[in-house]
PDB file of C-alpha atoms in Angstrom:
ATOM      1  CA  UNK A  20      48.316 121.612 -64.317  1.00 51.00           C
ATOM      2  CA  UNK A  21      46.092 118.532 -65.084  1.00 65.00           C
ATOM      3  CA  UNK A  22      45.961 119.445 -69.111  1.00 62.00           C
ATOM      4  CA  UNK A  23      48.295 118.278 -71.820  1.00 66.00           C
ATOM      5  CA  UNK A  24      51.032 120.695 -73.002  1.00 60.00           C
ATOM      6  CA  UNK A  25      50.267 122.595 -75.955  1.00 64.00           C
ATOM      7  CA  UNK A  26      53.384 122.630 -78.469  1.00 64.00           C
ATOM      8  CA  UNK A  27      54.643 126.272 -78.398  1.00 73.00           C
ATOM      9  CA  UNK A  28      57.057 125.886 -81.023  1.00 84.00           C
ATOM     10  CA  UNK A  29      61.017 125.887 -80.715  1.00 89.00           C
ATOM     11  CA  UNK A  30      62.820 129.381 -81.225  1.00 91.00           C
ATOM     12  CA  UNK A  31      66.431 129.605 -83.036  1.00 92.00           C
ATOM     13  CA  UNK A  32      68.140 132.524 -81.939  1.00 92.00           C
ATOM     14  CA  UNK A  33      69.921 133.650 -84.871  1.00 95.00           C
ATOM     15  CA  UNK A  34      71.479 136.513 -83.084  1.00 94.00           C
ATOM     16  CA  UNK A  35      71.964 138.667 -80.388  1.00 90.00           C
ATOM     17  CA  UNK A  36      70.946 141.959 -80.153  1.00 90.00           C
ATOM     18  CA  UNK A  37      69.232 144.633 -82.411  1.00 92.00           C
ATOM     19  CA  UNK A  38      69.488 148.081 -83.306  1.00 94.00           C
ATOM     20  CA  UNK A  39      66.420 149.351 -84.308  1.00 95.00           C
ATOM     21  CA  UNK A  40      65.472 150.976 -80.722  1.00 93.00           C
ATOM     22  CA  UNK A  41      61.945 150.277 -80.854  1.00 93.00           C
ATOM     23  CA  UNK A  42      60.403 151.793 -77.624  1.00 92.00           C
ATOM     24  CA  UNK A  43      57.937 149.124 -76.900  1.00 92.00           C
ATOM     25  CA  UNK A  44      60.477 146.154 -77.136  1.00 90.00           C
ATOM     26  CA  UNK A  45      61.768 143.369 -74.144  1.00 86.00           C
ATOM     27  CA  UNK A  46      65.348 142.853 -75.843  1.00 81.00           C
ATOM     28  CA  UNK A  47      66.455 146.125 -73.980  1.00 80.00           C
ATOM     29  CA  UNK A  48      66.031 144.545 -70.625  1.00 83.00           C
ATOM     30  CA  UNK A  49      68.510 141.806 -71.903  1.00 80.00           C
ATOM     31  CA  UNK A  50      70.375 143.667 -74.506  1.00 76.00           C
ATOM     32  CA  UNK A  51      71.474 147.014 -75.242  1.00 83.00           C
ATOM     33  CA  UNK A  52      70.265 148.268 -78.465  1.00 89.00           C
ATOM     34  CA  UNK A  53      73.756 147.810 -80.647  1.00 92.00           C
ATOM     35  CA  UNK A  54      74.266 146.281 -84.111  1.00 93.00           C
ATOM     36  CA  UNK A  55      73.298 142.608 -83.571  1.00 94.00           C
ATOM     37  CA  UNK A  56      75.754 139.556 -84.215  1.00 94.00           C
ATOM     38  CA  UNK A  57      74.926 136.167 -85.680  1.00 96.00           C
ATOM     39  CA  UNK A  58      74.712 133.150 -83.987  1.00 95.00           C
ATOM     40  CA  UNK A  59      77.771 131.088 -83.826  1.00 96.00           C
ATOM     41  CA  UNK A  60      76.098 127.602 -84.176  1.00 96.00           C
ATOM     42  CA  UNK A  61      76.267 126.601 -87.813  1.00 97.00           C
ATOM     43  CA  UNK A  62      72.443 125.416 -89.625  1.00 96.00           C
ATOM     44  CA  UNK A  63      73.868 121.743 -89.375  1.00 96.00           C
ATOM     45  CA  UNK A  64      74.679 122.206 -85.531  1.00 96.00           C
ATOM     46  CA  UNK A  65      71.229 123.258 -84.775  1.00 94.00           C
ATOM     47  CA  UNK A  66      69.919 120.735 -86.907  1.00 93.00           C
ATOM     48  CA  UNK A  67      71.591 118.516 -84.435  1.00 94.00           C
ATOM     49  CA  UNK A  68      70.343 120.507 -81.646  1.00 93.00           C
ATOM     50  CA  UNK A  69      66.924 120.069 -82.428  1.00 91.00           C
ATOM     51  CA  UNK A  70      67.165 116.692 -83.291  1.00 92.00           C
ATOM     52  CA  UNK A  71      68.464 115.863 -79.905  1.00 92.00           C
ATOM     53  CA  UNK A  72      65.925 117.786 -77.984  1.00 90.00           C
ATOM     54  CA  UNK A  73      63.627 115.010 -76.523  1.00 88.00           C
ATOM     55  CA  UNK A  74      60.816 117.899 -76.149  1.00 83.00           C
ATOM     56  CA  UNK A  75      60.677 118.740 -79.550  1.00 86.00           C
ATOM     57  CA  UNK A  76      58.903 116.399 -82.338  1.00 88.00           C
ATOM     58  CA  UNK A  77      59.705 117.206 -86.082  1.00 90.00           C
ATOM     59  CA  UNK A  78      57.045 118.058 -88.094  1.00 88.00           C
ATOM     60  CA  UNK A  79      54.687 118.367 -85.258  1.00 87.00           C
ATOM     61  CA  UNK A  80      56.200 121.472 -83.346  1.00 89.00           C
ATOM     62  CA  UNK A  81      56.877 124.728 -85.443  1.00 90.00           C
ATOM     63  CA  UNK A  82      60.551 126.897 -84.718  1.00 94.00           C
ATOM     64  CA  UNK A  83      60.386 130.422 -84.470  1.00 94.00           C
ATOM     65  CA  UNK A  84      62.740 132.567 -85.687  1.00 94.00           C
ATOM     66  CA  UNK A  85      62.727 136.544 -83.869  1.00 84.00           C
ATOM     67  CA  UNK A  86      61.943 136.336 -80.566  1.00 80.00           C
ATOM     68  CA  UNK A  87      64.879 138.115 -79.230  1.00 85.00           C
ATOM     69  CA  UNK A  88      66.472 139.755 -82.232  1.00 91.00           C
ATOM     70  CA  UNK A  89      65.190 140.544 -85.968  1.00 96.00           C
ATOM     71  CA  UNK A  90      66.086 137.546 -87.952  1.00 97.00           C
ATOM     72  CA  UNK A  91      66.162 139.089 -91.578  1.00 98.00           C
ATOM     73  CA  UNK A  92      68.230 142.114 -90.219  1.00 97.00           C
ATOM     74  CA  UNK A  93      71.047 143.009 -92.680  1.00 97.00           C
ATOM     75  CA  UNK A  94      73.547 141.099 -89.593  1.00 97.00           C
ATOM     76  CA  UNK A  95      71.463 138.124 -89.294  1.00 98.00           C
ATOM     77  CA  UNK A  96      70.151 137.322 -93.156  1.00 98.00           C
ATOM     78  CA  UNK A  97      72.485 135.135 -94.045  1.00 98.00           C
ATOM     79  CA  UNK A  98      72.290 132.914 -90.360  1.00 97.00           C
ATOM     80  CA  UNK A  99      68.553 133.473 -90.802  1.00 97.00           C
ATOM     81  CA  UNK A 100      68.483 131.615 -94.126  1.00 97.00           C
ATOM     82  CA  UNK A 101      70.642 128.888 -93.078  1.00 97.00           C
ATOM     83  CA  UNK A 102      68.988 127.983 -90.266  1.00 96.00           C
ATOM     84  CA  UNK A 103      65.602 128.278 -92.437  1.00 96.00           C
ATOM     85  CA  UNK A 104      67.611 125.749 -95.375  1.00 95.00           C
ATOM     86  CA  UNK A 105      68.980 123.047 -92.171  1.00 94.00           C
ATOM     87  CA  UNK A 106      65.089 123.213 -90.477  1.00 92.00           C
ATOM     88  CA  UNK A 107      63.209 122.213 -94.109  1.00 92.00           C
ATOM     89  CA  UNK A 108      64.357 119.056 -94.243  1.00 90.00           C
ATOM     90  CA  UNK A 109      62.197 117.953 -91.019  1.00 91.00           C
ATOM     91  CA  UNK A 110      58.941 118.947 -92.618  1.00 91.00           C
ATOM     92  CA  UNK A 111      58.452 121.488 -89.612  1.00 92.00           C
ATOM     93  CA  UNK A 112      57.174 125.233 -89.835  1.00 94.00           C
ATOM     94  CA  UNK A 113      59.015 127.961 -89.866  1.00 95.00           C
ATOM     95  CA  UNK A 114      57.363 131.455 -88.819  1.00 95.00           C
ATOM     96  CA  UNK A 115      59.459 134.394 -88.271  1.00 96.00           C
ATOM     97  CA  UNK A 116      58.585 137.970 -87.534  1.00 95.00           C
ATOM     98  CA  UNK A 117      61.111 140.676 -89.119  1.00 97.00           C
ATOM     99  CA  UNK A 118      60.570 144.581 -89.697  1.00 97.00           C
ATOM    100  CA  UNK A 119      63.839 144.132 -91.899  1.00 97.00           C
ATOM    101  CA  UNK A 120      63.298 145.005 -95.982  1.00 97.00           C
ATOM    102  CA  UNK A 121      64.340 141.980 -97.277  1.00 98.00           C
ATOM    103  CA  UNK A 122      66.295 142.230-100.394  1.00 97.00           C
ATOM    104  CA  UNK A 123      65.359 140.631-103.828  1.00 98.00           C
ATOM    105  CA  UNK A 124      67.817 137.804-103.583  1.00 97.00           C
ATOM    106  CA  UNK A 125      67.113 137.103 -99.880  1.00 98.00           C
ATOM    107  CA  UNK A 126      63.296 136.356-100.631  1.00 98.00           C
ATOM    108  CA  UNK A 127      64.291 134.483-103.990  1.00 97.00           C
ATOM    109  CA  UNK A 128      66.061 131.977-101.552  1.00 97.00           C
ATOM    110  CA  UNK A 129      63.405 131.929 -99.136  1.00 97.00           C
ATOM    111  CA  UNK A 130      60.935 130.925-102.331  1.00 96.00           C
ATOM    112  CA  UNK A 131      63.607 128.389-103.352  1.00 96.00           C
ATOM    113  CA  UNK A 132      63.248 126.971-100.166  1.00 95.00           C
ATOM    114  CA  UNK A 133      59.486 126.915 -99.689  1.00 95.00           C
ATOM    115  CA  UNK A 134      59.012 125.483-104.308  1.00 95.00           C
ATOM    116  CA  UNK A 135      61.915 122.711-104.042  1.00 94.00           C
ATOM    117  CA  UNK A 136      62.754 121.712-100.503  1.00 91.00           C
ATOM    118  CA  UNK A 137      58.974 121.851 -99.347  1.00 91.00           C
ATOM    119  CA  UNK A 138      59.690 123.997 -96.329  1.00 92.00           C
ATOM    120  CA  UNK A 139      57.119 125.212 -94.385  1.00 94.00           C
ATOM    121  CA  UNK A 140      57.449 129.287 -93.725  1.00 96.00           C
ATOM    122  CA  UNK A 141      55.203 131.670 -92.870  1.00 95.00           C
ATOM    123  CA  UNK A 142      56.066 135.250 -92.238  1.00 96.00           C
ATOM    124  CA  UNK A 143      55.153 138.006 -90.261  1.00 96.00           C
ATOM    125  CA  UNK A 144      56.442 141.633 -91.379  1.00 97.00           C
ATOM    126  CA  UNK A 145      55.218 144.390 -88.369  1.00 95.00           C
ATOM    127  CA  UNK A 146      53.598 147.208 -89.198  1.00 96.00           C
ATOM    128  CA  UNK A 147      52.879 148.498 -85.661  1.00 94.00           C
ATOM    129  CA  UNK A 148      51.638 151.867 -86.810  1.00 94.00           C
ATOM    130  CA  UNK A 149      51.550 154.215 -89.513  1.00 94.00           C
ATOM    131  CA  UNK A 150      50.917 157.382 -88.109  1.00 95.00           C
ATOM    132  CA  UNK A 151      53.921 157.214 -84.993  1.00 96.00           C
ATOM    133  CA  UNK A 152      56.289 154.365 -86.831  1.00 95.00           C
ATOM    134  CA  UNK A 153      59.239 156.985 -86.428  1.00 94.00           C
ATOM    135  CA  UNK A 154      58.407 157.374 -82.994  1.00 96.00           C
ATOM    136  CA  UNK A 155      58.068 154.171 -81.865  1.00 96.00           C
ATOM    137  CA  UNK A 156      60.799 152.532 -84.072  1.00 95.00           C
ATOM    138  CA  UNK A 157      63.325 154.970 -84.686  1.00 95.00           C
ATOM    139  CA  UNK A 158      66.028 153.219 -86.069  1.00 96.00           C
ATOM    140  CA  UNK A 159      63.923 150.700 -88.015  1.00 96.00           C
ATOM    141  CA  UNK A 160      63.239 150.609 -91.391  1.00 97.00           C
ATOM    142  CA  UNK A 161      60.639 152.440 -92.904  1.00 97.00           C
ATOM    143  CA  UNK A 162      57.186 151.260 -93.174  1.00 97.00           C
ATOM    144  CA  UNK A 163      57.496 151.641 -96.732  1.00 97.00           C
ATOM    145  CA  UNK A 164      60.879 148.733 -96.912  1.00 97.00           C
ATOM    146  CA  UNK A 165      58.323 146.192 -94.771  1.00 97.00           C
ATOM    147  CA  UNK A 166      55.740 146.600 -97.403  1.00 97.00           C
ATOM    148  CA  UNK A 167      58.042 145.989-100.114  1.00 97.00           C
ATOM    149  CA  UNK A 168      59.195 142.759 -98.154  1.00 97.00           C
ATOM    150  CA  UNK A 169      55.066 141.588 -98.048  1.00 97.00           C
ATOM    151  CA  UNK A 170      55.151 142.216-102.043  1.00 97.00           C
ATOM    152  CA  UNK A 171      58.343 140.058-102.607  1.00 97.00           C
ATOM    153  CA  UNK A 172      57.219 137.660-100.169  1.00 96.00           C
ATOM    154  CA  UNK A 173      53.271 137.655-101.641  1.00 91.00           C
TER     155      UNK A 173
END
């Protein structure tokens, strides 16, 4: 190709696996759907990671958080958030994509974050369907969590 690469942004894979059993989703060609675990790199090591990555320019490229697991799932919060803390320092966006409720003190932190370190976060809470949610996303939770998640989040 003749044209300049378009930054795509840099996904952190905060875990591995999910649960929720949604019918329309790639993980299960890579995954089965269990209980997800957390990534074992630390924030600071993927601070490092980044960093190091001669592809990636801070404050220029965006990281993505969910592309192959749900990054505010109950397993995953507390990776998700630490990652999110270790990534604000480089002035870089953060969007994730979650159908997770997340709690009270989860989206305090992530308005700590965005008020007194400056990051960058944008957030994207699916809402596939109302009418066939159950169907589609069995084990997820309820449409009704997600939109309490966009009102803590708003």
């Amino acid at each position: 190709s003749r044209r300049r690469a378009i930054p795509c942004g840099m996904p952190l894979i905060t875990g591995h696996s999910c649960d929720y059993a949604c019918r329309y989703c790639y993980i299960q060609d890579w995954y089965p759907f269990v209980a997800p675990t957390p990534s074992e790199l630390s924030g600071e090591e993927v601070l490092l990671a980044l960093l190091g990555n001669p592809n990636w320019v801070p404050s220029r490229d965006f990281i993505i958080l969910g592309d192959v697991c749900d990054p505010f799932h109950p397993r995953l919060r507390a990776r998700s958030l630490e990652y999110i803390e270790a990534a604000s320092s480089l002035n870089s966006p953060v969007q994730f994509s979650t159908k997770s409720e997340i709690p009270p003190e989860a989206a305090a932190v992530l308005g700590c974050l965005v008020r007194e370190r400056g990051a960058l976060v944008s957030a994207l809470v699916t809402i596939t369907t109302l009418r066939h949610a159950m169907e589609l996303e069995p084990e997820a939770p309820p449409v009704a969590a997600r939109l309490k998640t966009i009102r803590r989040l708003a």
